[in-house]
Amino acid sequence: MEMEWATLFLMAFGGGAFGALFGGTTIFIIMGFFILAGSGIALAGGGDAFLLNVAFGTTFAPHISFVGGVVAAAFYGRHRTVLSHEEEFVESTGAFSGADTITPLFKMKDISTLFVGGIFGMVGLALVTLFTNLHLPLDPSALTVATTGIIARLVFGKAGLLGKYPTEEKRYDLSPKHLAFTTFWGAVLAIVSYQVATVTQIDVVMFGFSALSLIVLYFGLEIPVTHHITLISGLAALTFQNIWLTILFGILATFLGNFYQRTFNTHVDSHLDNAALTIATCSLIIGLIA
């Protein structure tokens, strides 16, 4: 058993460094593809091993690979001028922010940055194991991503937990048009997620689609980030078997995601994942009332 745990943590180290090497968001997108593939395999009668052990395994699980990429980026953003000894290279990465989860940190050619990613891959595994064994009524992976994001902000960030907002900028958009539009598209995602979840009896299919859809952002096209909405909607669909409650939770997740984004992840120098905060909050509510 001791060797098994040692191997598991070594694999988590590799997963965290892997996330840093390619960028947390890139690995998250690939995870989305694997979720769809794993769901297809399960629906075809091939079992859920690929879904559970590859898509959500130590290489691609968000609480390991995405966490590794996020914390490594925050670390490099804080220590960039120290870690990059060549002046021209420092200038070439001058626009890099510790909140950047897209840029592959391979570009930085720095072992210590990838090592930090690996260490936090192991931290992610330890935390998700702890939260799971505590039987908390919420998503342990989301709670882990949120917790490590807070740690990264406090340790490596300089902008504070809430960021540094310009005095002339409004933190929240409470205009009727924005509220109506947000409600509408959140409800649409909830309806679609309900249909897919109830037909497949797999609550993460649309979550996989949402993760994979982020690849569109790499081409400069503006689409909503939706994985927190589709995951919570899928969970609500299978928990309550009620489309109206699913729509309610989908809309709640949409607004919470916006709130957490503007509160904790705007004008900052590290990434504190608004989606993870939303999933943790909404899954807790579902867990308490189910």
PDB file of C-alpha atoms in Angstrom:
ATOM      1  CA  MET A   1       0.000   0.000   0.000  1.00  0.00           C
ATOM      2  CA  GLU A   2       2.873   2.359   0.799  1.00  0.00           C
ATOM      3  CA  MET A   3       4.399   1.742  -2.629  1.00  0.00           C
ATOM      4  CA  GLU A   4       1.020   2.299  -4.251  1.00  0.00           C
ATOM      5  CA  TRP A   5       0.687   5.692  -2.587  1.00  0.00           C
ATOM      6  CA  ALA A   6       4.270   6.575  -3.480  1.00  0.00           C
ATOM      7  CA  THR A   7       3.571   5.715  -7.109  1.00  0.00           C
ATOM      8  CA  LEU A   8       0.308   7.652  -7.070  1.00  0.00           C
ATOM      9  CA  PHE A   9       1.968  10.789  -5.727  1.00  0.00           C
ATOM     10  CA  LEU A  10       4.801  10.427  -8.228  1.00  0.00           C
ATOM     11  CA  MET A  11       2.214  10.280 -11.007  1.00  0.00           C
ATOM     12  CA  ALA A  12       0.516  13.358  -9.521  1.00  0.00           C
ATOM     13  CA  PHE A  13       3.867  15.148  -9.599  1.00  0.00           C
ATOM     14  CA  GLY A  14       4.154  14.263 -13.265  1.00  0.00           C
ATOM     15  CA  GLY A  15       0.591  15.432 -13.895  1.00  0.00           C
ATOM     16  CA  GLY A  16       1.177  18.787 -12.210  1.00  0.00           C
ATOM     17  CA  ALA A  17       4.421  19.410 -14.093  1.00  0.00           C
ATOM     18  CA  PHE A  18       2.680  18.266 -17.284  1.00  0.00           C
ATOM     19  CA  GLY A  19      -0.020  20.879 -16.721  1.00  0.00           C
ATOM     20  CA  ALA A  20       2.627  23.556 -16.282  1.00  0.00           C
ATOM     21  CA  LEU A  21       4.562  22.398 -19.331  1.00  0.00           C
ATOM     22  CA  PHE A  22       1.617  22.721 -21.723  1.00  0.00           C
ATOM     23  CA  GLY A  23      -0.480  25.281 -19.811  1.00  0.00           C
ATOM     24  CA  GLY A  24      -3.362  24.524 -17.481  1.00  0.00           C
ATOM     25  CA  THR A  25      -6.100  25.508 -19.915  1.00  0.00           C
ATOM     26  CA  THR A  26      -4.650  23.423 -22.752  1.00  0.00           C
ATOM     27  CA  ILE A  27      -4.607  20.296 -20.597  1.00  0.00           C
ATOM     28  CA  PHE A  28      -8.144  21.104 -19.417  1.00  0.00           C
ATOM     29  CA  ILE A  29      -9.314  21.244 -23.038  1.00  0.00           C
ATOM     30  CA  ILE A  30      -7.731  17.862 -23.782  1.00  0.00           C
ATOM     31  CA  MET A  31      -9.421  16.516 -20.653  1.00  0.00           C
ATOM     32  CA  GLY A  32     -12.737  17.642 -22.149  1.00  0.00           C
ATOM     33  CA  PHE A  33     -12.073  15.565 -25.252  1.00  0.00           C
ATOM     34  CA  PHE A  34     -11.211  12.559 -23.093  1.00  0.00           C
ATOM     35  CA  ILE A  35     -14.410  13.014 -21.063  1.00  0.00           C
ATOM     36  CA  LEU A  36     -16.450  12.858 -24.251  1.00  0.00           C
ATOM     37  CA  ALA A  37     -14.463   9.855 -25.457  1.00  0.00           C
ATOM     38  CA  GLY A  38     -14.772   8.119 -22.091  1.00  0.00           C
ATOM     39  CA  SER A  39     -18.491   8.795 -21.951  1.00  0.00           C
ATOM     40  CA  GLY A  40     -18.869   7.337 -25.431  1.00  0.00           C
ATOM     41  CA  ILE A  41     -16.930   4.236 -24.424  1.00  0.00           C
ATOM     42  CA  ALA A  42     -19.114   3.805 -21.339  1.00  0.00           C
ATOM     43  CA  LEU A  43     -22.325   4.239 -23.329  1.00  0.00           C
ATOM     44  CA  ALA A  44     -21.097   1.670 -25.843  1.00  0.00           C
ATOM     45  CA  GLY A  45     -20.695  -0.866 -23.051  1.00  0.00           C
ATOM     46  CA  GLY A  46     -16.947  -0.542 -22.637  1.00  0.00           C
ATOM     47  CA  GLY A  47     -17.067   0.445 -18.973  1.00  0.00           C
ATOM     48  CA  ASP A  48     -16.028   3.649 -17.239  1.00  0.00           C
ATOM     49  CA  ALA A  49     -12.310   2.911 -16.724  1.00  0.00           C
ATOM     50  CA  PHE A  50     -11.172   5.380 -19.391  1.00  0.00           C
ATOM     51  CA  LEU A  51     -13.471   8.098 -18.065  1.00  0.00           C
ATOM     52  CA  LEU A  52     -12.442   7.671 -14.433  1.00  0.00           C
ATOM     53  CA  ASN A  53      -8.769   6.726 -14.784  1.00  0.00           C
ATOM     54  CA  VAL A  54      -7.675   8.757 -17.805  1.00  0.00           C
ATOM     55  CA  ALA A  55      -9.975  11.775 -18.154  1.00  0.00           C
ATOM     56  CA  PHE A  56     -10.147  12.156 -14.363  1.00  0.00           C
ATOM     57  CA  GLY A  57      -6.841  10.419 -13.597  1.00  0.00           C
ATOM     58  CA  THR A  58      -3.580  11.836 -12.296  1.00  0.00           C
ATOM     59  CA  THR A  59      -2.516  13.232 -15.671  1.00  0.00           C
ATOM     60  CA  PHE A  60      -5.599  15.206 -16.700  1.00  0.00           C
ATOM     61  CA  ALA A  61      -7.757  15.714 -13.580  1.00  0.00           C
ATOM     62  CA  PRO A  62      -8.223  19.454 -12.915  1.00  0.00           C
ATOM     63  CA  HIS A  63      -7.185  19.124  -9.267  1.00  0.00           C
ATOM     64  CA  ILE A  64      -3.777  17.918 -10.478  1.00  0.00           C
ATOM     65  CA  SER A  65      -2.827  19.116 -13.973  1.00  0.00           C
ATOM     66  CA  PHE A  66      -4.809  22.370 -14.031  1.00  0.00           C
ATOM     67  CA  VAL A  67      -3.691  23.163 -10.493  1.00  0.00           C
ATOM     68  CA  GLY A  68      -0.085  22.515 -11.486  1.00  0.00           C
ATOM     69  CA  GLY A  69      -0.394  24.897 -14.415  1.00  0.00           C
ATOM     70  CA  VAL A  70      -2.126  27.594 -12.379  1.00  0.00           C
ATOM     71  CA  VAL A  71       0.314  27.624  -9.472  1.00  0.00           C
ATOM     72  CA  ALA A  72       3.382  27.337 -11.707  1.00  0.00           C
ATOM     73  CA  ALA A  73       2.181  30.358 -13.697  1.00  0.00           C
ATOM     74  CA  ALA A  74       1.674  32.338 -10.483  1.00  0.00           C
ATOM     75  CA  PHE A  75       5.156  31.328  -9.317  1.00  0.00           C
ATOM     76  CA  TYR A  76       6.788  32.338 -12.579  1.00  0.00           C
ATOM     77  CA  GLY A  77       4.831  35.577 -12.744  1.00  0.00           C
ATOM     78  CA  ARG A  78       6.119  36.524  -9.296  1.00  0.00           C
ATOM     79  CA  HIS A  79       9.749  35.562  -9.917  1.00  0.00           C
ATOM     80  CA  ARG A  80      10.050  36.136 -13.667  1.00  0.00           C
ATOM     81  CA  THR A  81      12.864  38.673 -13.583  1.00  0.00           C
ATOM     82  CA  VAL A  82      14.882  36.491 -11.209  1.00  0.00           C
ATOM     83  CA  LEU A  83      14.356  33.220 -13.091  1.00  0.00           C
ATOM     84  CA  SER A  84      15.042  34.688 -16.544  1.00  0.00           C
ATOM     85  CA  HIS A  85      18.683  35.689 -16.574  1.00  0.00           C
ATOM     86  CA  GLU A  86      18.831  36.854 -20.176  1.00  0.00           C
ATOM     87  CA  GLU A  87      17.590  40.419 -20.530  1.00  0.00           C
ATOM     88  CA  GLU A  88      16.153  39.860 -24.006  1.00  0.00           C
ATOM     89  CA  PHE A  89      14.151  36.890 -22.736  1.00  0.00           C
ATOM     90  CA  VAL A  90      12.805  38.928 -19.814  1.00  0.00           C
ATOM     91  CA  GLU A  91      11.645  41.558 -22.276  1.00  0.00           C
ATOM     92  CA  SER A  92      10.031  38.922 -24.514  1.00  0.00           C
ATOM     93  CA  THR A  93       7.944  37.680 -21.586  1.00  0.00           C
ATOM     94  CA  GLY A  94       7.250  41.151 -20.253  1.00  0.00           C
ATOM     95  CA  ALA A  95       3.531  40.848 -20.923  1.00  0.00           C
ATOM     96  CA  PHE A  96       3.285  37.522 -19.079  1.00  0.00           C
ATOM     97  CA  SER A  97       0.970  37.562 -16.082  1.00  0.00           C
ATOM     98  CA  GLY A  98       0.857  35.056 -13.265  1.00  0.00           C
ATOM     99  CA  ALA A  99      -2.867  34.789 -13.997  1.00  0.00           C
ATOM    100  CA  ASP A 100      -2.117  33.372 -17.465  1.00  0.00           C
ATOM    101  CA  THR A 101      -3.301  29.751 -17.669  1.00  0.00           C
ATOM    102  CA  ILE A 102      -2.972  29.506 -21.462  1.00  0.00           C
ATOM    103  CA  THR A 103       0.718  30.143 -22.176  1.00  0.00           C
ATOM    104  CA  PRO A 104       2.685  26.867 -22.048  1.00  0.00           C
ATOM    105  CA  LEU A 105       5.391  27.325 -19.432  1.00  0.00           C
ATOM    106  CA  PHE A 106       7.725  25.241 -21.590  1.00  0.00           C
ATOM    107  CA  LYS A 107       8.462  28.619 -23.164  1.00  0.00           C
ATOM    108  CA  MET A 108      10.171  29.782 -19.972  1.00  0.00           C
ATOM    109  CA  LYS A 109      12.806  27.003 -20.021  1.00  0.00           C
ATOM    110  CA  ASP A 110      12.864  26.972 -16.213  1.00  0.00           C
ATOM    111  CA  ILE A 111      13.004  23.742 -14.212  1.00  0.00           C
ATOM    112  CA  SER A 112      11.941  25.358 -10.939  1.00  0.00           C
ATOM    113  CA  THR A 113       8.675  26.559 -12.502  1.00  0.00           C
ATOM    114  CA  LEU A 114       7.794  23.071 -13.731  1.00  0.00           C
ATOM    115  CA  PHE A 115       8.900  21.653 -10.373  1.00  0.00           C
ATOM    116  CA  VAL A 116       6.444  23.931  -8.574  1.00  0.00           C
ATOM    117  CA  GLY A 117       3.741  22.632 -10.902  1.00  0.00           C
ATOM    118  CA  GLY A 118       4.681  19.078  -9.955  1.00  0.00           C
ATOM    119  CA  ILE A 119       4.675  19.810  -6.238  1.00  0.00           C
ATOM    120  CA  PHE A 120       1.211  21.322  -6.453  1.00  0.00           C
ATOM    121  CA  GLY A 121       0.040  18.358  -8.479  1.00  0.00           C
ATOM    122  CA  MET A 122       0.860  16.319  -5.381  1.00  0.00           C
ATOM    123  CA  VAL A 123      -0.793  18.925  -3.154  1.00  0.00           C
ATOM    124  CA  GLY A 124      -3.894  18.645  -5.323  1.00  0.00           C
ATOM    125  CA  LEU A 125      -3.946  14.874  -4.931  1.00  0.00           C
ATOM    126  CA  ALA A 126      -3.498  15.160  -1.157  1.00  0.00           C
ATOM    127  CA  LEU A 127      -6.284  17.716  -0.816  1.00  0.00           C
ATOM    128  CA  VAL A 128      -8.784  15.884  -3.008  1.00  0.00           C
ATOM    129  CA  THR A 129      -8.083  12.698  -1.042  1.00  0.00           C
ATOM    130  CA  LEU A 130      -8.610  14.557   2.229  1.00  0.00           C
ATOM    131  CA  PHE A 131     -11.830  16.220   1.098  1.00  0.00           C
ATOM    132  CA  THR A 132     -13.157  12.931  -0.273  1.00  0.00           C
ATOM    133  CA  ASN A 133     -12.404  11.053   2.955  1.00  0.00           C
ATOM    134  CA  LEU A 134     -14.098  13.793   4.979  1.00  0.00           C
ATOM    135  CA  HIS A 135     -17.282  13.026   3.006  1.00  0.00           C
ATOM    136  CA  LEU A 136     -17.995  16.704   2.468  1.00  0.00           C
ATOM    137  CA  PRO A 137     -21.268  17.228   0.560  1.00  0.00           C
ATOM    138  CA  LEU A 138     -19.624  19.031  -2.358  1.00  0.00           C
ATOM    139  CA  ASP A 139     -17.354  18.415  -5.319  1.00  0.00           C
ATOM    140  CA  PRO A 140     -13.889  17.626  -3.858  1.00  0.00           C
ATOM    141  CA  SER A 141     -12.056  18.370  -7.103  1.00  0.00           C
ATOM    142  CA  ALA A 142     -13.585  21.847  -7.408  1.00  0.00           C
ATOM    143  CA  LEU A 143     -12.861  22.554  -3.752  1.00  0.00           C
ATOM    144  CA  THR A 144      -9.244  21.520  -4.326  1.00  0.00           C
ATOM    145  CA  VAL A 145      -8.849  23.779  -7.367  1.00  0.00           C
ATOM    146  CA  ALA A 146     -10.343  26.683  -5.408  1.00  0.00           C
ATOM    147  CA  THR A 147      -8.191  26.017  -2.334  1.00  0.00           C
ATOM    148  CA  THR A 148      -4.931  25.833  -4.278  1.00  0.00           C
ATOM    149  CA  GLY A 149      -5.909  28.975  -6.174  1.00  0.00           C
ATOM    150  CA  ILE A 150      -6.275  30.815  -2.880  1.00  0.00           C
ATOM    151  CA  ILE A 151      -2.909  29.460  -1.712  1.00  0.00           C
ATOM    152  CA  ALA A 152      -1.243  30.605  -4.939  1.00  0.00           C
ATOM    153  CA  ARG A 153      -2.801  34.059  -4.629  1.00  0.00           C
ATOM    154  CA  LEU A 154      -1.664  34.508  -1.027  1.00  0.00           C
ATOM    155  CA  VAL A 155       1.841  33.111  -1.583  1.00  0.00           C
ATOM    156  CA  PHE A 156       2.753  34.432  -5.033  1.00  0.00           C
ATOM    157  CA  GLY A 157       0.284  37.228  -5.769  1.00  0.00           C
ATOM    158  CA  LYS A 158       0.772  40.916  -5.080  1.00  0.00           C
ATOM    159  CA  ALA A 159      -2.679  42.207  -6.024  1.00  0.00           C
ATOM    160  CA  GLY A 160      -4.450  40.864  -2.946  1.00  0.00           C
ATOM    161  CA  LEU A 161      -7.263  38.351  -2.747  1.00  0.00           C
ATOM    162  CA  LEU A 162      -9.753  40.675  -4.471  1.00  0.00           C
ATOM    163  CA  GLY A 163      -7.421  42.249  -7.017  1.00  0.00           C
ATOM    164  CA  LYS A 164      -6.711  45.920  -7.641  1.00  0.00           C
ATOM    165  CA  TYR A 165      -9.667  47.500  -9.408  1.00  0.00           C
ATOM    166  CA  PRO A 166      -9.317  50.910 -11.074  1.00  0.00           C
ATOM    167  CA  THR A 167     -11.489  53.372  -9.177  1.00  0.00           C
ATOM    168  CA  GLU A 168     -13.363  54.338 -12.355  1.00  0.00           C
ATOM    169  CA  GLU A 169     -14.341  50.758 -13.260  1.00  0.00           C
ATOM    170  CA  LYS A 170     -17.496  49.101 -11.988  1.00  0.00           C
ATOM    171  CA  ARG A 171     -16.896  45.687 -10.509  1.00  0.00           C
ATOM    172  CA  TYR A 172     -20.366  44.320 -11.332  1.00  0.00           C
ATOM    173  CA  ASP A 173     -22.756  44.925 -14.227  1.00  0.00           C
ATOM    174  CA  LEU A 174     -26.271  45.109 -12.786  1.00  0.00           C
ATOM    175  CA  SER A 175     -27.946  46.588 -15.842  1.00  0.00           C
ATOM    176  CA  PRO A 176     -31.313  45.008 -16.766  1.00  0.00           C
ATOM    177  CA  LYS A 177     -30.004  44.032 -20.208  1.00  0.00           C
ATOM    178  CA  HIS A 178     -27.026  42.168 -18.756  1.00  0.00           C
ATOM    179  CA  LEU A 179     -29.123  40.440 -16.101  1.00  0.00           C
ATOM    180  CA  ALA A 180     -31.739  39.337 -18.645  1.00  0.00           C
ATOM    181  CA  PHE A 181     -29.163  38.092 -21.147  1.00  0.00           C
ATOM    182  CA  THR A 182     -27.229  36.188 -18.478  1.00  0.00           C
ATOM    183  CA  THR A 183     -30.415  34.568 -17.199  1.00  0.00           C
ATOM    184  CA  PHE A 184     -31.432  33.521 -20.702  1.00  0.00           C
ATOM    185  CA  TRP A 185     -28.207  31.894 -21.849  1.00  0.00           C
ATOM    186  CA  GLY A 186     -27.715  30.240 -18.462  1.00  0.00           C
ATOM    187  CA  ALA A 187     -31.177  28.696 -18.760  1.00  0.00           C
ATOM    188  CA  VAL A 188     -30.424  27.501 -22.296  1.00  0.00           C
ATOM    189  CA  LEU A 189     -27.295  25.689 -21.118  1.00  0.00           C
ATOM    190  CA  ALA A 190     -29.226  24.127 -18.250  1.00  0.00           C
ATOM    191  CA  ILE A 191     -31.915  22.810 -20.602  1.00  0.00           C
ATOM    192  CA  VAL A 192     -29.349  21.287 -22.956  1.00  0.00           C
ATOM    193  CA  SER A 193     -27.422  19.779 -20.034  1.00  0.00           C
ATOM    194  CA  TYR A 194     -30.624  18.295 -18.620  1.00  0.00           C
ATOM    195  CA  GLN A 195     -31.439  16.608 -21.909  1.00  0.00           C
ATOM    196  CA  VAL A 196     -27.970  15.121 -22.344  1.00  0.00           C
ATOM    197  CA  ALA A 197     -27.610  14.044 -18.708  1.00  0.00           C
ATOM    198  CA  THR A 198     -31.006  12.372 -18.482  1.00  0.00           C
ATOM    199  CA  VAL A 199     -30.559  10.522 -21.787  1.00  0.00           C
ATOM    200  CA  THR A 200     -27.024   9.298 -21.050  1.00  0.00           C
ATOM    201  CA  GLN A 201     -27.298   9.108 -17.249  1.00  0.00           C
ATOM    202  CA  ILE A 202     -23.803  10.633 -17.184  1.00  0.00           C
ATOM    203  CA  ASP A 203     -23.635  14.054 -15.551  1.00  0.00           C
ATOM    204  CA  VAL A 204     -20.287  15.135 -17.047  1.00  0.00           C
ATOM    205  CA  VAL A 205     -20.939  14.829 -20.792  1.00  0.00           C
ATOM    206  CA  MET A 206     -21.777  18.509 -21.255  1.00  0.00           C
ATOM    207  CA  PHE A 207     -18.964  19.389 -18.852  1.00  0.00           C
ATOM    208  CA  GLY A 208     -16.654  17.654 -21.306  1.00  0.00           C
ATOM    209  CA  PHE A 209     -18.166  19.603 -24.185  1.00  0.00           C
ATOM    210  CA  SER A 210     -17.720  22.884 -22.302  1.00  0.00           C
ATOM    211  CA  ALA A 211     -14.078  22.108 -21.541  1.00  0.00           C
ATOM    212  CA  LEU A 212     -13.377  21.161 -25.156  1.00  0.00           C
ATOM    213  CA  SER A 213     -15.173  24.269 -26.441  1.00  0.00           C
ATOM    214  CA  LEU A 214     -12.525  26.470 -24.819  1.00  0.00           C
ATOM    215  CA  ILE A 215     -10.255  25.661 -27.752  1.00  0.00           C
ATOM    216  CA  VAL A 216     -12.284  28.239 -29.698  1.00  0.00           C
ATOM    217  CA  LEU A 217     -10.810  30.971 -27.491  1.00  0.00           C
ATOM    218  CA  TYR A 218      -7.372  30.185 -28.942  1.00  0.00           C
ATOM    219  CA  PHE A 219      -8.678  31.388 -32.303  1.00  0.00           C
ATOM    220  CA  GLY A 220      -9.795  34.721 -30.878  1.00  0.00           C
ATOM    221  CA  LEU A 221     -13.521  33.964 -30.999  1.00  0.00           C
ATOM    222  CA  GLU A 222     -15.676  35.093 -28.101  1.00  0.00           C
ATOM    223  CA  ILE A 223     -17.688  32.308 -26.495  1.00  0.00           C
ATOM    224  CA  PRO A 224     -18.829  31.931 -22.888  1.00  0.00           C
ATOM    225  CA  VAL A 225     -16.889  29.816 -20.419  1.00  0.00           C
ATOM    226  CA  THR A 226     -19.554  27.336 -19.384  1.00  0.00           C
ATOM    227  CA  HIS A 227     -18.113  24.241 -17.701  1.00  0.00           C
ATOM    228  CA  HIS A 228     -19.278  25.324 -14.237  1.00  0.00           C
ATOM    229  CA  ILE A 229     -22.817  25.741 -15.566  1.00  0.00           C
ATOM    230  CA  THR A 230     -23.011  22.477 -17.482  1.00  0.00           C
ATOM    231  CA  LEU A 231     -21.472  20.439 -14.662  1.00  0.00           C
ATOM    232  CA  ILE A 232     -23.871  21.813 -12.057  1.00  0.00           C
ATOM    233  CA  SER A 233     -26.818  21.457 -14.438  1.00  0.00           C
ATOM    234  CA  GLY A 234     -25.883  17.850 -15.157  1.00  0.00           C
ATOM    235  CA  LEU A 235     -25.526  17.148 -11.449  1.00  0.00           C
ATOM    236  CA  ALA A 236     -28.887  18.782 -10.698  1.00  0.00           C
ATOM    237  CA  ALA A 237     -30.558  16.888 -13.535  1.00  0.00           C
ATOM    238  CA  LEU A 238     -29.548  13.470 -12.224  1.00  0.00           C
ATOM    239  CA  THR A 239     -30.033  14.439  -8.570  1.00  0.00           C
ATOM    240  CA  PHE A 240     -33.518  15.940  -8.806  1.00  0.00           C
ATOM    241  CA  GLN A 241     -34.834  14.541 -12.113  1.00  0.00           C
ATOM    242  CA  ASN A 242     -36.610  17.873 -12.526  1.00  0.00           C
ATOM    243  CA  ILE A 243     -35.985  20.221 -15.433  1.00  0.00           C
ATOM    244  CA  TRP A 244     -37.156  23.328 -13.554  1.00  0.00           C
ATOM    245  CA  LEU A 245     -34.751  22.752 -10.668  1.00  0.00           C
ATOM    246  CA  THR A 246     -32.030  22.093 -13.224  1.00  0.00           C
ATOM    247  CA  ILE A 247     -32.763  25.429 -14.898  1.00  0.00           C
ATOM    248  CA  LEU A 248     -32.732  27.144 -11.510  1.00  0.00           C
ATOM    249  CA  PHE A 249     -29.313  25.739 -10.654  1.00  0.00           C
ATOM    250  CA  GLY A 250     -28.018  26.490 -14.137  1.00  0.00           C
ATOM    251  CA  ILE A 251     -28.987  30.140 -13.767  1.00  0.00           C
ATOM    252  CA  LEU A 252     -27.545  30.250 -10.242  1.00  0.00           C
ATOM    253  CA  ALA A 253     -24.247  28.819 -11.512  1.00  0.00           C
ATOM    254  CA  THR A 254     -24.164  31.379 -14.325  1.00  0.00           C
ATOM    255  CA  PHE A 255     -24.562  34.345 -11.991  1.00  0.00           C
ATOM    256  CA  LEU A 256     -22.234  32.925  -9.355  1.00  0.00           C
ATOM    257  CA  GLY A 257     -19.586  32.366 -12.007  1.00  0.00           C
ATOM    258  CA  ASN A 258     -19.838  36.005 -13.060  1.00  0.00           C
ATOM    259  CA  PHE A 259     -19.776  37.158  -9.449  1.00  0.00           C
ATOM    260  CA  TYR A 260     -16.701  35.117  -8.544  1.00  0.00           C
ATOM    261  CA  GLN A 261     -14.944  36.169 -11.750  1.00  0.00           C
ATOM    262  CA  ARG A 262     -15.422  39.865 -11.044  1.00  0.00           C
ATOM    263  CA  THR A 263     -14.695  39.482  -7.327  1.00  0.00           C
ATOM    264  CA  PHE A 264     -11.626  37.243  -7.306  1.00  0.00           C
ATOM    265  CA  ASN A 265     -10.266  36.912 -10.834  1.00  0.00           C
ATOM    266  CA  THR A 266     -10.195  40.351 -12.456  1.00  0.00           C
ATOM    267  CA  HIS A 267      -7.223  42.755 -12.263  1.00  0.00           C
ATOM    268  CA  VAL A 268      -5.169  40.078 -10.499  1.00  0.00           C
ATOM    269  CA  ASP A 269      -1.742  38.485 -10.903  1.00  0.00           C
ATOM    270  CA  SER A 270      -2.681  34.864 -10.266  1.00  0.00           C
ATOM    271  CA  HIS A 271      -5.611  32.710 -11.307  1.00  0.00           C
ATOM    272  CA  LEU A 272      -8.309  31.939  -8.729  1.00  0.00           C
ATOM    273  CA  ASP A 273     -10.747  29.835 -10.687  1.00  0.00           C
ATOM    274  CA  ASN A 274     -14.256  31.267 -10.654  1.00  0.00           C
ATOM    275  CA  ALA A 275     -15.648  28.056 -12.141  1.00  0.00           C
ATOM    276  CA  ALA A 276     -14.204  25.942  -9.321  1.00  0.00           C
ATOM    277  CA  LEU A 277     -15.623  28.323  -6.729  1.00  0.00           C
ATOM    278  CA  THR A 278     -19.010  28.119  -8.434  1.00  0.00           C
ATOM    279  CA  ILE A 279     -19.004  24.320  -8.681  1.00  0.00           C
ATOM    280  CA  ALA A 280     -17.968  23.994  -5.038  1.00  0.00           C
ATOM    281  CA  THR A 281     -20.716  26.380  -3.900  1.00  0.00           C
ATOM    282  CA  CYS A 282     -23.526  24.936  -6.015  1.00  0.00           C
ATOM    283  CA  SER A 283     -22.587  21.305  -5.389  1.00  0.00           C
ATOM    284  CA  LEU A 284     -22.639  22.080  -1.667  1.00  0.00           C
ATOM    285  CA  ILE A 285     -26.168  23.483  -1.963  1.00  0.00           C
ATOM    286  CA  ILE A 286     -27.292  20.446  -3.957  1.00  0.00           C
ATOM    287  CA  GLY A 287     -25.592  18.108  -1.501  1.00  0.00           C
ATOM    288  CA  LEU A 288     -27.297  19.724   1.472  1.00  0.00           C
ATOM    289  CA  ILE A 289     -30.823  19.682   0.061  1.00  0.00           C
ATOM    290  CA  ALA A 290     -30.779  16.426  -1.926  1.00  0.00           C
TER     291      ALA A 290
END
